[in-house]
Amino acid sequence: MKKLLIILKITAIVIGCTERHPLLRRAWNLMEEKPESAKVVLAKVRMNSLTEGEKAEYGLLRTIAAHKTSEKIEDDSLITASIAYYNQHGDDWHRGRAYYYRGTVRMSKFGNNPNAIKDFKVAEFISEKADDEDLKNKVYNMLHYVNEIINNHPQTLKYAHKWLDSSIELKDSLKILRNLLMCATAHAEMGQKDSAYTYILKGLELERHADESVLAELYSMTSLMYEERGDTAKAEEYLKKWDEINSYHRLGLLTLARLRKSQGQYERALELVKGDMRVIDSDHHTRIKYLELLMELYELTGDQEQALKTKEQIRAFNDSMKYINQAIQMVEWQQRFDEVQQTKDFYRRTSWMQVLIIAMIVIVSLAIGIGLL
């Protein structure tokens, strides 16, 4: 039912722009649930028959379809052309999504996180100005993710909460649960363990709405929470639930290894960590967590040589100039963007206040003048 409402909303928004081109209208109708079919429809469109506005819409549709079907994209020129048009002639609905999807292309296809975050910030501004809840939810998701990658903890926490608030507005129970877990993780990274535990416990109240992957994350985080509190019995209980899902969620493996370590089973814990070294190809944050635990276990099992090598590996990851420079660039750019928007908002409000004050002075002056007459 919820997906049907989204499709109807999209159709209502774009139908005015696509009245003259039924193939574009058909592609929009298919995009949400059948993106592969939408691609087939778009392949039938003759570019030389399109108006400039239709070309912009075609570029947006092609980019959305490519994103939804994990299609390899050679460059972002098509969606960039759409943005150029929408910046001059477009409405907020199309323009906001064009920036959002160019950001996803730049990040997921090209690894261009600094430029991706610029697109997401512009999309955030547009979505909030237009109060577009669906777009806000998408944008907060990505801004949370990119800030998590660069360990920008304050911004990660900020967007975890904005994402949660948006999901509550959308009344999407699965998203709410997922966002509660994101908030828990963000608070934990800030050293705010009590707040993290609160969000995990709130997540457990929505357990019935979870799919398998979210359940795996919920159970592994709950187990980790009890492990940190020293409640081994509860930690084991939720690890058993996690194991019954037959999930490969890495936080569960990390929790199990930490639990075995706390029980003095160092060799077993080491086997668990070494048995899933695919994590080296994971995100920076998860990679470091595993390596730090691995180093501790090497030390506890007396393998000082491997412990030293792992320590050097951690340092190499943290000292990566590409990572550091990119992270600094992304943090500073977000701060500048927000400062500029805040300044614009301040002057906009101040201007309205000045106009109001002047109007009041004029009205009072006229009233006094009339009274004297």
Coordinates of C-alpha atoms in Angstrom, one line a residue:
M1 CA 0.0 0.0 0.0
K2 CA 2.8 2.4 0.9
K3 CA 4.6 1.7 -2.4
L4 CA 1.4 2.3 -4.3
L5 CA 1.0 5.7 -2.7
I6 CA 4.6 6.6 -3.6
I7 CA 4.0 5.6 -7.2
L8 CA 0.7 7.6 -7.4
K9 CA 2.5 10.6 -5.9
I10 CA 5.3 10.4 -8.4
T11 CA 2.8 10.0 -11.2
A12 CA 0.8 13.0 -10.1
I13 CA 4.0 15.2 -9.8
V14 CA 5.5 14.3 -13.2
I15 CA 2.4 13.8 -15.3
G16 CA 2.2 17.5 -16.2
C17 CA 5.8 17.4 -17.5
T18 CA 5.4 14.1 -19.4
E19 CA 1.9 14.6 -21.0
R20 CA 3.6 15.1 -24.4
H21 CA 5.8 12.0 -24.0
P22 CA 4.1 8.8 -22.9
L23 CA 7.3 6.8 -22.7
L24 CA 8.7 9.0 -20.0
R25 CA 5.4 8.8 -18.1
R26 CA 5.5 5.0 -18.4
A27 CA 9.1 4.9 -17.1
W28 CA 8.1 6.8 -14.0
N29 CA 5.2 4.5 -13.3
L30 CA 7.6 1.5 -13.5
M31 CA 10.6 2.9 -11.7
E32 CA 9.7 2.2 -8.1
E33 CA 8.9 -1.5 -8.4
K34 CA 10.2 -2.5 -11.8
P35 CA 13.4 -0.5 -12.6
E36 CA 14.6 -3.1 -15.1
S37 CA 11.3 -2.6 -17.1
A38 CA 11.7 1.1 -16.8
K39 CA 15.1 0.8 -18.5
V40 CA 13.6 -1.2 -21.3
V41 CA 11.0 1.6 -21.8
L42 CA 13.7 4.3 -21.7
A43 CA 15.7 2.4 -24.4
K44 CA 12.8 3.1 -26.8
V45 CA 13.0 6.9 -26.4
R46 CA 14.4 8.8 -29.4
M47 CA 16.6 11.6 -28.0
N48 CA 16.2 13.7 -31.1
S49 CA 12.5 13.9 -30.6
L50 CA 12.7 15.3 -27.0
T51 CA 12.4 18.9 -25.9
E52 CA 15.1 20.3 -23.6
G53 CA 12.9 19.7 -20.6
E54 CA 12.2 16.1 -21.7
K55 CA 15.9 15.5 -22.2
A56 CA 16.5 16.6 -18.6
E57 CA 13.8 14.3 -17.3
Y58 CA 15.2 11.4 -19.4
G59 CA 18.7 12.0 -17.9
L60 CA 17.2 11.9 -14.4
L61 CA 15.2 8.7 -15.2
R62 CA 18.2 7.0 -16.7
T63 CA 20.3 7.8 -13.7
I64 CA 17.7 6.6 -11.2
A65 CA 17.2 3.3 -13.2
A66 CA 21.0 2.8 -13.3
H67 CA 21.2 3.3 -9.6
K68 CA 18.4 1.0 -8.8
T69 CA 19.7 -1.8 -11.0
S70 CA 23.4 -1.4 -10.1
E71 CA 24.2 -0.6 -13.7
K72 CA 27.8 0.4 -14.5
I73 CA 27.9 4.1 -15.4
E74 CA 30.8 5.5 -17.5
D75 CA 30.4 9.1 -16.3
D76 CA 28.0 11.6 -14.8
S77 CA 27.5 13.8 -17.8
L78 CA 23.9 12.8 -18.4
I79 CA 22.7 13.7 -14.9
T80 CA 24.9 16.8 -14.9
A81 CA 23.1 18.0 -18.0
S82 CA 19.8 17.5 -16.2
I83 CA 21.0 19.5 -13.3
A84 CA 22.1 22.3 -15.6
Y85 CA 18.6 22.5 -17.0
Y86 CA 16.8 22.2 -13.6
N87 CA 19.0 24.9 -12.1
Q88 CA 17.5 27.3 -14.8
H89 CA 14.0 26.0 -15.4
G90 CA 13.2 23.1 -13.0
D91 CA 11.0 22.7 -10.0
D92 CA 12.3 21.6 -6.6
W93 CA 11.0 18.0 -6.9
H94 CA 13.1 17.2 -10.0
R95 CA 16.1 19.4 -9.1
G96 CA 16.5 17.9 -5.6
R97 CA 16.4 14.4 -7.0
A98 CA 18.9 15.2 -9.7
Y99 CA 21.4 16.4 -7.2
Y100 CA 20.7 13.4 -4.9
Y101 CA 21.2 10.8 -7.7
R102 CA 24.3 12.5 -9.1
G103 CA 25.7 12.3 -5.5
T104 CA 25.0 8.5 -5.4
V105 CA 26.6 8.0 -8.8
R106 CA 29.7 10.0 -7.8
M107 CA 30.1 8.1 -4.6
S108 CA 29.2 4.5 -5.5
K109 CA 30.5 4.4 -9.0
F110 CA 33.5 6.7 -8.9
G111 CA 34.4 6.9 -5.2
N112 CA 34.3 10.7 -5.5
N113 CA 33.1 11.3 -2.0
P114 CA 34.0 15.0 -1.7
N115 CA 31.9 16.0 -4.7
A116 CA 29.2 13.5 -3.7
I117 CA 28.8 15.2 -0.4
K118 CA 28.4 18.6 -2.1
D119 CA 25.5 17.2 -4.2
F120 CA 23.9 15.7 -1.1
K121 CA 24.1 19.0 0.8
V122 CA 22.5 20.8 -2.0
A123 CA 19.8 18.1 -2.2
E124 CA 19.3 18.5 1.6
F125 CA 18.8 22.2 1.3
I126 CA 16.3 21.8 -1.5
S127 CA 14.4 19.0 0.3
E128 CA 14.1 21.0 3.5
K129 CA 13.0 24.1 1.7
A130 CA 10.3 22.2 -0.2
D131 CA 9.5 20.0 2.9
D132 CA 9.9 16.9 0.7
E133 CA 9.9 14.1 3.3
D134 CA 10.7 11.3 0.8
L135 CA 13.8 13.2 -0.5
K136 CA 14.8 14.3 3.0
N137 CA 14.8 10.6 4.1
K138 CA 17.0 9.6 1.2
V139 CA 19.5 12.5 1.7
Y140 CA 19.8 12.1 5.4
N141 CA 20.6 8.4 4.8
M142 CA 23.5 9.3 2.5
L143 CA 24.8 12.1 4.6
H144 CA 24.9 9.8 7.6
Y145 CA 26.7 7.2 5.6
V146 CA 29.4 9.5 4.1
N147 CA 30.1 11.1 7.5
E148 CA 30.4 7.6 9.1
I149 CA 33.0 6.7 6.4
I150 CA 35.2 9.6 7.4
N151 CA 34.6 9.2 11.1
N152 CA 33.0 12.6 11.4
H153 CA 31.2 11.6 14.6
P154 CA 29.2 14.8 15.3
Q155 CA 27.8 15.0 11.8
T156 CA 27.1 11.2 11.8
L157 CA 25.1 11.6 15.0
K158 CA 23.3 14.7 13.6
Y159 CA 22.2 12.9 10.5
A160 CA 21.3 9.7 12.3
H161 CA 18.8 11.7 14.3
K162 CA 17.5 13.6 11.3
W163 CA 17.1 10.3 9.4
L164 CA 15.2 8.9 12.4
D165 CA 12.9 11.9 12.6
S166 CA 12.2 11.7 8.9
S167 CA 11.3 8.0 9.1
I168 CA 8.9 8.7 12.0
E169 CA 7.2 11.3 9.8
L170 CA 6.9 8.7 7.0
K171 CA 5.5 6.2 9.6
D172 CA 7.8 3.5 8.2
S173 CA 8.4 1.0 11.1
L174 CA 11.3 -0.9 9.4
K175 CA 13.1 2.4 8.7
I176 CA 12.5 3.6 12.2
L177 CA 14.0 0.5 13.6
R178 CA 17.0 0.7 11.3
N179 CA 17.5 4.4 12.3
L180 CA 17.3 3.6 16.0
L181 CA 20.2 1.3 15.5
M182 CA 22.1 4.0 13.5
C183 CA 21.5 6.4 16.4
A184 CA 22.7 3.8 18.9
T185 CA 25.9 3.3 16.9
A186 CA 26.5 7.1 16.5
H187 CA 26.1 7.7 20.2
A188 CA 28.4 4.8 21.0
E189 CA 31.1 6.3 18.7
M190 CA 30.7 9.6 20.7
G191 CA 31.3 7.6 23.9
Q192 CA 27.7 8.1 25.0
K193 CA 27.0 4.5 26.0
D194 CA 23.9 5.1 28.0
S195 CA 22.2 6.9 25.1
A196 CA 23.4 4.1 22.8
Y197 CA 21.8 1.5 25.1
T198 CA 18.5 3.5 25.2
Y199 CA 18.2 3.4 21.4
I200 CA 19.0 -0.3 21.3
L201 CA 16.3 -1.1 23.8
K202 CA 13.8 1.1 21.8
G203 CA 14.8 -0.9 18.8
L204 CA 13.9 -4.2 20.5
E205 CA 10.4 -2.8 20.9
L206 CA 10.0 -2.8 17.1
E207 CA 11.6 -6.3 16.7
R208 CA 8.4 -7.7 15.0
H209 CA 8.9 -5.2 12.1
A210 CA 12.4 -6.3 11.2
D211 CA 13.5 -8.2 8.2
E212 CA 16.3 -10.8 8.5
S213 CA 19.3 -8.4 7.9
V214 CA 18.0 -5.8 10.4
L215 CA 17.2 -8.6 13.0
A216 CA 20.8 -9.8 12.7
E217 CA 22.1 -6.3 13.4
L218 CA 19.6 -5.8 16.2
Y219 CA 20.5 -9.0 18.0
S220 CA 24.3 -8.5 17.5
M221 CA 24.1 -5.0 18.9
T222 CA 21.9 -6.1 21.8
S223 CA 24.4 -8.9 22.5
L224 CA 27.3 -6.4 22.4
M225 CA 25.4 -4.1 24.8
Y226 CA 25.0 -6.9 27.4
E227 CA 28.6 -8.0 26.9
E228 CA 29.8 -4.5 27.7
R229 CA 27.5 -4.4 30.7
G230 CA 29.0 -7.7 31.9
D231 CA 25.8 -9.6 31.6
T232 CA 27.2 -12.7 29.9
A233 CA 24.0 -14.7 30.1
K234 CA 22.0 -12.1 28.2
A235 CA 24.8 -11.6 25.7
E236 CA 24.8 -15.3 25.0
E237 CA 21.0 -15.3 24.6
Y238 CA 21.0 -12.7 21.9
L239 CA 24.1 -14.2 20.2
K240 CA 22.1 -17.5 20.0
K241 CA 19.2 -15.5 18.3
W242 CA 21.7 -14.0 15.9
D243 CA 23.2 -17.4 15.1
E244 CA 19.8 -18.9 14.4
I245 CA 19.2 -16.3 11.7
N246 CA 22.2 -17.8 9.9
S247 CA 23.5 -14.3 9.3
Y248 CA 26.9 -13.1 8.2
H249 CA 26.5 -9.8 9.9
R250 CA 30.0 -8.9 11.0
L251 CA 29.1 -7.1 14.2
G252 CA 27.8 -10.5 15.4
L253 CA 31.1 -12.1 14.7
L254 CA 32.9 -9.3 16.4
T255 CA 30.6 -9.6 19.4
L256 CA 31.1 -13.3 19.6
A257 CA 34.9 -12.9 19.4
R258 CA 34.8 -10.2 22.2
L259 CA 32.6 -12.4 24.3
R260 CA 35.0 -15.4 24.0
K261 CA 37.9 -13.0 24.8
S262 CA 36.1 -11.8 28.0
Q263 CA 35.7 -15.5 28.9
G264 CA 39.4 -16.1 28.5
Q265 CA 39.0 -18.2 25.3
Y266 CA 41.6 -16.2 23.4
E267 CA 42.5 -18.9 20.8
R268 CA 38.8 -19.3 19.9
A269 CA 38.3 -15.6 19.7
L270 CA 41.3 -15.3 17.5
E271 CA 40.0 -18.0 15.2
L272 CA 36.7 -16.1 14.8
V273 CA 38.4 -12.9 13.9
K274 CA 40.9 -14.4 11.5
G275 CA 38.2 -16.5 9.9
D276 CA 36.4 -13.4 8.5
M277 CA 39.2 -11.3 7.1
R278 CA 37.0 -10.1 4.3
V279 CA 36.5 -7.1 6.6
I280 CA 39.8 -5.7 5.3
D281 CA 37.8 -4.7 2.2
S282 CA 35.1 -3.2 4.4
D283 CA 34.6 0.4 5.5
H284 CA 37.4 2.2 7.4
H285 CA 35.5 2.1 10.7
T286 CA 34.7 -1.6 10.8
R287 CA 38.1 -2.5 9.5
I288 CA 39.8 -0.7 12.4
K289 CA 37.6 -2.3 15.0
Y290 CA 38.5 -5.7 13.7
L291 CA 42.2 -4.9 13.5
E292 CA 42.3 -3.5 17.0
L293 CA 40.7 -6.7 18.4
L294 CA 43.0 -8.8 16.4
M295 CA 46.0 -7.0 17.8
E296 CA 44.7 -7.5 21.4
L297 CA 44.2 -11.2 20.8
Y298 CA 47.7 -11.6 19.3
E299 CA 49.1 -10.0 22.4
L300 CA 47.0 -12.2 24.7
T301 CA 48.1 -15.3 22.9
G302 CA 51.8 -14.3 23.1
D303 CA 52.3 -13.7 19.4
Q304 CA 54.1 -10.3 19.7
E305 CA 55.4 -10.3 16.2
Q306 CA 51.9 -10.5 14.7
A307 CA 50.6 -8.0 17.2
L308 CA 53.2 -5.5 16.1
K309 CA 52.4 -6.2 12.4
T310 CA 48.8 -5.6 13.1
K311 CA 49.6 -2.4 15.0
E312 CA 51.5 -1.1 12.0
Q313 CA 48.6 -2.1 9.7
I314 CA 46.3 0.0 11.8
R315 CA 48.7 2.9 11.7
A316 CA 49.0 2.6 7.9
F317 CA 45.2 2.7 7.5
N318 CA 44.8 5.7 9.8
D319 CA 47.7 7.6 8.3
S320 CA 46.6 7.1 4.7
M321 CA 47.0 10.6 3.2
K322 CA 44.3 10.0 0.7
Y323 CA 41.9 9.2 3.5
I324 CA 42.9 12.0 5.8
N325 CA 42.9 14.7 3.1
Q326 CA 39.6 13.6 1.8
A327 CA 38.1 13.5 5.3
I328 CA 39.3 16.9 6.2
Q329 CA 38.1 18.3 2.9
M330 CA 34.6 16.9 3.4
V331 CA 34.3 18.1 7.0
E332 CA 35.4 21.6 6.2
W333 CA 33.2 21.9 3.1
Q334 CA 30.1 20.8 5.1
Q335 CA 30.9 23.4 7.8
R336 CA 31.3 26.1 5.2
F337 CA 28.1 25.1 3.4
D338 CA 26.1 25.2 6.6
E339 CA 27.6 28.5 7.7
V340 CA 26.7 30.1 4.3
Q341 CA 23.1 28.8 4.5
Q342 CA 22.8 30.1 8.1
T343 CA 24.1 33.5 7.1
K344 CA 21.6 33.7 4.1
D345 CA 18.8 32.6 6.4
F346 CA 19.8 35.3 9.0
Y347 CA 19.9 38.1 6.4
R348 CA 16.6 36.8 4.9
R349 CA 14.9 37.0 8.3
T350 CA 16.5 40.3 9.0
S351 CA 15.3 41.8 5.7
W352 CA 11.8 40.7 6.5
M353 CA 12.0 42.3 9.9
Q354 CA 13.3 45.5 8.4
V355 CA 10.4 45.6 5.9
L356 CA 7.9 44.9 8.7
I357 CA 9.4 47.6 10.9
I358 CA 9.3 50.2 8.1
A359 CA 5.7 49.2 7.3
M360 CA 4.7 49.7 10.9
I361 CA 6.4 53.1 11.0
V362 CA 4.6 54.1 7.9
I363 CA 1.3 52.9 9.2
V364 CA 1.8 54.7 12.6
S365 CA 2.9 57.9 10.8
L366 CA -0.2 57.8 8.6
A367 CA -2.4 57.2 11.6
I368 CA -0.9 60.1 13.4
G369 CA -1.2 62.3 10.4
I370 CA -4.8 61.4 9.9
G371 CA -5.5 62.1 13.6
L372 CA -4.0 65.5 13.4
L373 CA -6.2 66.3 10.4

